[in-house]
CSV table of C-alpha atoms in Angstrom, one decimal:
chain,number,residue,atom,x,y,z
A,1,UNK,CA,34.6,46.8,42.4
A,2,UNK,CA,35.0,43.9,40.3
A,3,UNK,CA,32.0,41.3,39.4
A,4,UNK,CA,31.8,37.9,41.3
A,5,UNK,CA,31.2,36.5,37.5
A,6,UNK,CA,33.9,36.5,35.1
A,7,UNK,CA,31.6,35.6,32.1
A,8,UNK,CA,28.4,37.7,31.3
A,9,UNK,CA,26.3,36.0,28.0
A,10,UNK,CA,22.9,37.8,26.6
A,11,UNK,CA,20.2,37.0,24.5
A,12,UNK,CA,19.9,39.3,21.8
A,13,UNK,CA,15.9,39.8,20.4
A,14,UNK,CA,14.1,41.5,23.0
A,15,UNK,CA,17.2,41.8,25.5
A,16,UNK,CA,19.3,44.4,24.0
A,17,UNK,CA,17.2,45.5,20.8
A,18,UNK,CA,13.8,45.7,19.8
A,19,UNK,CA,13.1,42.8,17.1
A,20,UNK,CA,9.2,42.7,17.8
A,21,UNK,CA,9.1,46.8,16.3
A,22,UNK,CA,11.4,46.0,13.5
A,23,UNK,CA,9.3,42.3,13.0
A,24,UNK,CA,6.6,44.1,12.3
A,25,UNK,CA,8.1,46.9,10.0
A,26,UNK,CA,9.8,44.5,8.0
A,27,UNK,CA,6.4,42.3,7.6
A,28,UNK,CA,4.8,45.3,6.8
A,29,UNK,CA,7.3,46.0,4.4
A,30,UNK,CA,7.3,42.4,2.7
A,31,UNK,CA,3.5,42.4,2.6
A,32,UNK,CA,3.4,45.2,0.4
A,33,UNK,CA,6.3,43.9,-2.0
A,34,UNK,CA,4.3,40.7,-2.2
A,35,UNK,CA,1.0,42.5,-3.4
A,36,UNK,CA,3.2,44.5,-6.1
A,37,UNK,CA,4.0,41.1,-7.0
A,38,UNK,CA,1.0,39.3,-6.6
A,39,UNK,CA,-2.2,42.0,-6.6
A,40,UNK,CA,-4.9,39.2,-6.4
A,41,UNK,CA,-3.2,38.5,-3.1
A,42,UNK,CA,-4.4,41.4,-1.3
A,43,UNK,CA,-8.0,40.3,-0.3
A,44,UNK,CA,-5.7,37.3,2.2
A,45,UNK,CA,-3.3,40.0,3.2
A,46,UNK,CA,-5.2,43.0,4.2
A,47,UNK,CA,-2.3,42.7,6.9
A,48,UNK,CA,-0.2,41.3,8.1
A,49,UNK,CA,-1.8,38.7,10.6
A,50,UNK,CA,-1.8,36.2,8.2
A,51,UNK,CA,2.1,36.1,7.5
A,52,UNK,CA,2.5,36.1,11.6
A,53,UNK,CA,-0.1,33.3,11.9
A,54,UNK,CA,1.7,30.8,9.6
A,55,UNK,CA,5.3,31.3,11.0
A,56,UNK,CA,4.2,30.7,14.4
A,57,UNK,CA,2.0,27.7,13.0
A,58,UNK,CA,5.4,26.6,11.6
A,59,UNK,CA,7.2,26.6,14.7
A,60,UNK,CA,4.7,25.3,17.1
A,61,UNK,CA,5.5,22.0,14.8
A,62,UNK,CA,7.2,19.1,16.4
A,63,UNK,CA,9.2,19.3,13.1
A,64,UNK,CA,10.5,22.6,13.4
A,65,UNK,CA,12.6,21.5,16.9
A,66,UNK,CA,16.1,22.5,16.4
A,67,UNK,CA,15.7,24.8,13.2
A,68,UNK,CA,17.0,29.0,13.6
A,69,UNK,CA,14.1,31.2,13.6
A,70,UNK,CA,15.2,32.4,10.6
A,71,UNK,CA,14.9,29.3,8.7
A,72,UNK,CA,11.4,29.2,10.3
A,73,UNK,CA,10.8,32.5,8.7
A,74,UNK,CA,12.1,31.5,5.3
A,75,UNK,CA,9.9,28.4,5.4
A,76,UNK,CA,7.0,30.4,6.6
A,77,UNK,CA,7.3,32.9,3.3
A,78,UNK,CA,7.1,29.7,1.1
A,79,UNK,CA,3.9,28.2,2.7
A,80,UNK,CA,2.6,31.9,2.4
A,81,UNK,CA,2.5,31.2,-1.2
A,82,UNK,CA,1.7,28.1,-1.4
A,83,UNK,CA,-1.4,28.5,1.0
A,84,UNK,CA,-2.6,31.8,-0.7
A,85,UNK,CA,-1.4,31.9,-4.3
A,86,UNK,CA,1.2,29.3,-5.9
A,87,UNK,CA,4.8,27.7,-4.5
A,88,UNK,CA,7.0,29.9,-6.1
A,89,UNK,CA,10.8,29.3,-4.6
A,90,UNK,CA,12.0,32.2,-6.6
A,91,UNK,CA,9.6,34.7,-5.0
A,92,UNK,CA,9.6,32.9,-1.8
A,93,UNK,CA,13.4,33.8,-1.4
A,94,UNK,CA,13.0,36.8,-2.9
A,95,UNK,CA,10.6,37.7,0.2
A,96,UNK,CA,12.4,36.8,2.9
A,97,UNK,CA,15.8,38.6,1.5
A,98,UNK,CA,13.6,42.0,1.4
A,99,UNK,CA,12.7,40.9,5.1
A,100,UNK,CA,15.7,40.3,6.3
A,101,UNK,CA,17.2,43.5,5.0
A,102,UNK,CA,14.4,45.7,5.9
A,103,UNK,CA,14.3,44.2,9.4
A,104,UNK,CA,17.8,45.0,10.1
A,105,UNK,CA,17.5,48.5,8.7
A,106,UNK,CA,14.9,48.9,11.2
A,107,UNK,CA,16.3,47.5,14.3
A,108,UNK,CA,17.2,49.4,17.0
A,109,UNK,CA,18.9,49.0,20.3
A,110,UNK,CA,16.9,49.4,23.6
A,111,UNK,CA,17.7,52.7,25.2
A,112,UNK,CA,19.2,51.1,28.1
A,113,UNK,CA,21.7,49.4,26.1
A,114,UNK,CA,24.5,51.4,24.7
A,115,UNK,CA,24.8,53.0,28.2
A,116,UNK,CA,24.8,49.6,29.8
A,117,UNK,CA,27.8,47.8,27.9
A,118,UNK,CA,29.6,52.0,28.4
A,119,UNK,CA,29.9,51.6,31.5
A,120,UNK,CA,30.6,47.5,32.3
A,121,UNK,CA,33.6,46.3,34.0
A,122,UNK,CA,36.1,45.5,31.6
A,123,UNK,CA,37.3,42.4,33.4
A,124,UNK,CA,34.1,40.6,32.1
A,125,UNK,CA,34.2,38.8,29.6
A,126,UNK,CA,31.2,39.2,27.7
A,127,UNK,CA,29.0,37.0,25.5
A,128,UNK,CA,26.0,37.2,23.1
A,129,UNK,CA,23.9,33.7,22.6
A,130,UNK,CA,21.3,34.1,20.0
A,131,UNK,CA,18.3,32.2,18.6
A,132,UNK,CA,18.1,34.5,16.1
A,133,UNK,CA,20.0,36.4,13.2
A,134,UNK,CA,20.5,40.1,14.0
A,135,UNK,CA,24.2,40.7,14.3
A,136,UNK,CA,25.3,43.2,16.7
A,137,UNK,CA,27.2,44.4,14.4
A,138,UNK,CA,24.5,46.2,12.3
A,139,UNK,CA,23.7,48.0,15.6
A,140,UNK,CA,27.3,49.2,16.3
A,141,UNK,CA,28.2,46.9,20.1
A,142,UNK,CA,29.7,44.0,18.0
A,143,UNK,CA,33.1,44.7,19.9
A,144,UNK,CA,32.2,44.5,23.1
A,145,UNK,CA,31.6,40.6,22.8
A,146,UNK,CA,34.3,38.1,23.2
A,147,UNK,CA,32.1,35.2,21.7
A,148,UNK,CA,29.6,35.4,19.5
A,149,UNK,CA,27.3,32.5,19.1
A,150,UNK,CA,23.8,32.2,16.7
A,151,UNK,CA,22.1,29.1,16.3
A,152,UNK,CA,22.6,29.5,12.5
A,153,UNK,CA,26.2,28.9,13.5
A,154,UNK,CA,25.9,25.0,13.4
A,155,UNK,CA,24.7,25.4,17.1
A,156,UNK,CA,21.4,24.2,18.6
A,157,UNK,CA,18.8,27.0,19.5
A,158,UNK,CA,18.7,27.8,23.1
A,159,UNK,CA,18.2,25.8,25.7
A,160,UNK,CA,19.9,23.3,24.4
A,161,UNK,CA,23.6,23.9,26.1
A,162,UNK,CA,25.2,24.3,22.8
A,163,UNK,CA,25.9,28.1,22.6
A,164,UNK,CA,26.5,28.3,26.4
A,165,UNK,CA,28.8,25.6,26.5
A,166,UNK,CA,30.7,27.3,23.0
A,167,UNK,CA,30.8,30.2,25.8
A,168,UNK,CA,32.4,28.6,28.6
A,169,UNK,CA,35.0,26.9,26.3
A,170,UNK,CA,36.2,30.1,24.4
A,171,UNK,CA,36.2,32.3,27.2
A,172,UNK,CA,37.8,29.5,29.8
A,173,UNK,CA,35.2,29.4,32.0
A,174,UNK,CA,33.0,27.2,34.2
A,175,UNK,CA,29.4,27.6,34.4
A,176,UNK,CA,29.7,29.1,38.2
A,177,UNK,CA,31.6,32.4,36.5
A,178,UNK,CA,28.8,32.7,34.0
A,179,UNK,CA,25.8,34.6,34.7
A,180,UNK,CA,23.1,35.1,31.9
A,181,UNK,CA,20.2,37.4,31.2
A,182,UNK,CA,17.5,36.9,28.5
A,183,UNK,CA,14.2,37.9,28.1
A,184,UNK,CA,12.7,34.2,27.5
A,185,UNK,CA,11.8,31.8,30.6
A,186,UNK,CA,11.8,28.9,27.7
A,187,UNK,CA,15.1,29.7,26.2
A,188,UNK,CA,17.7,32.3,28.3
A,189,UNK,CA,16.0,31.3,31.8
A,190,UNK,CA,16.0,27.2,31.3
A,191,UNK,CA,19.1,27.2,29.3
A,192,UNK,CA,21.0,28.8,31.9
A,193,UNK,CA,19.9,27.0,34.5
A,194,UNK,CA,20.1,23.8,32.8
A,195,UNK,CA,23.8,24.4,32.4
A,196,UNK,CA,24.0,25.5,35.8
A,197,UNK,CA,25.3,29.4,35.4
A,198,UNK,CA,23.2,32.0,36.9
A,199,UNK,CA,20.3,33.2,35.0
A,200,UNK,CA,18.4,36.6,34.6
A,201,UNK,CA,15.5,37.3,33.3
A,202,UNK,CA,15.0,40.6,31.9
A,203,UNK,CA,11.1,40.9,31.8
A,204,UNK,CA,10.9,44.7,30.1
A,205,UNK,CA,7.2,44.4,30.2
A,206,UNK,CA,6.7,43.2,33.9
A,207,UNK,CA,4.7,39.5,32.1
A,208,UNK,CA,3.8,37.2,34.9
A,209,UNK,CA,5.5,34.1,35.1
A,210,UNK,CA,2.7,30.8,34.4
A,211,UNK,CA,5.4,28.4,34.1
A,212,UNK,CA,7.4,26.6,36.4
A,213,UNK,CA,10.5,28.3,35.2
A,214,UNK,CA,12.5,29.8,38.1
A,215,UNK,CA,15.0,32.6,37.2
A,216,UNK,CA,17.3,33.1,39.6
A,217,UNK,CA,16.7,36.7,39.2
A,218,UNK,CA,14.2,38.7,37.7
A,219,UNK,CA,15.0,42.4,36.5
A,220,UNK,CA,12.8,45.0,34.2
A,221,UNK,CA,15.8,47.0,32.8
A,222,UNK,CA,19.4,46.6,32.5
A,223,UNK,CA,19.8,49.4,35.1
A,224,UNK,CA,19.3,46.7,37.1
A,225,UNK,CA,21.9,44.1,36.4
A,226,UNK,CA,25.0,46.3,37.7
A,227,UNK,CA,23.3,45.4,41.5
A,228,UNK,CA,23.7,42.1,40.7
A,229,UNK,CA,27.3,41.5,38.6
């Protein structure tokens, strides 16, 4: 039976693979590099609270509206240093590299997902719309995706339309074929529907919903979303 939507976009972080685990690894990871590079360093960093504290500090600013989340992270490696220690620019990039690396190393898909996009109609044309910098092609699904769109990629981060409209105008469609699925309300959920395509939100840990985002529909696991392509 073929899908009533000819264009199906995801989120990436926290959709199809797990970025908080590998967050955390790779932070774990970095925070040790930095106190073989900086001992004295180890009283502020007995873990790694303090490194999570400052990037979400950083974006939480009104200045940070329209920058990747990786660029947030970057920044947020340099005001590590400069808060705790020195500004360093050498060290600071030299931190987020070793992030970035070790975070990719470390991510893996959700077990839902490989058997998801296995089995999908192959008349959909598929789509992944990211906020942030994991390609799928480090986690082997790269090629099921007819478009793939990061906000690094000169596009504004989710909601703006930017991505989904990128989307639509590769893949030839209008925003009636597309149905999307995300994990955030802020970003996949009010994107979507701001663009007027269907949205999904994929709430894995069964959060309530305290804002007055509406998803069109709510799911907990990608088992789910064959019921409603």
């Amino acid at each position: 039976m073929r899908s009533q939507y000819r264009l199906l976009s995801f989120d990436g972080d926290m959709t199809l693979w797990d970025f908080e685990a590998s967050m955390r690894a790779a932070l774990e990871n970095t925070r040790t590099l930095l106190i073989e590079r900086r001992p004295h360093m180890a009283a502020a960093l007995v873990d790694i609270t303090p490194m999570m504290a400052l990037r979400d500090r950083i974006l939480a600013d009104e200045g940070a509206s329209g920058l990747s989340f990786a660029e947030i992270r970057r920044r947020a490696f340099h005001a590590l240093l400069a808060e705790h220690d020195r500004p360093d620019e050498a060290l600071g990039n030299e931190l987020y590299a070793a992030y970035l690396q070790h975070r990719l190393e470390a991510t893996s898909l959700y077990a839902d997902t490989a058997p998801f996009f296995g089995a999908l109609d192959k008349s959909l044309r598929l789509a992944l719309l990211s906020n942030g910098n994991t390609h799928p092609q480090h986690l082997g699904i790269a090629n099921y995706f007819d478009v793939i769109a990061f906000a690094d990629d000169a596009h504004r981060p989710k909601p703006a339309a930017d991505m989904f409209s990128h989307a639509l105008m590769r893949t030839g469609c209008s925003p009636a074929d597309m149905i999307h699925v995300g994990d955030a309300l802020d970003t996949d959920v009010a994107g979507a529907n701001a663009v007027g395509a269907t949205s999904v939100w994929l709430n894995r840990d069964r959060r309530a919903n305290d804002t007055a985002i509406v998803p069109d529909y709510t799911i907990t696991s990608l088992d789910e979303l064959n019921a409603l392509l």
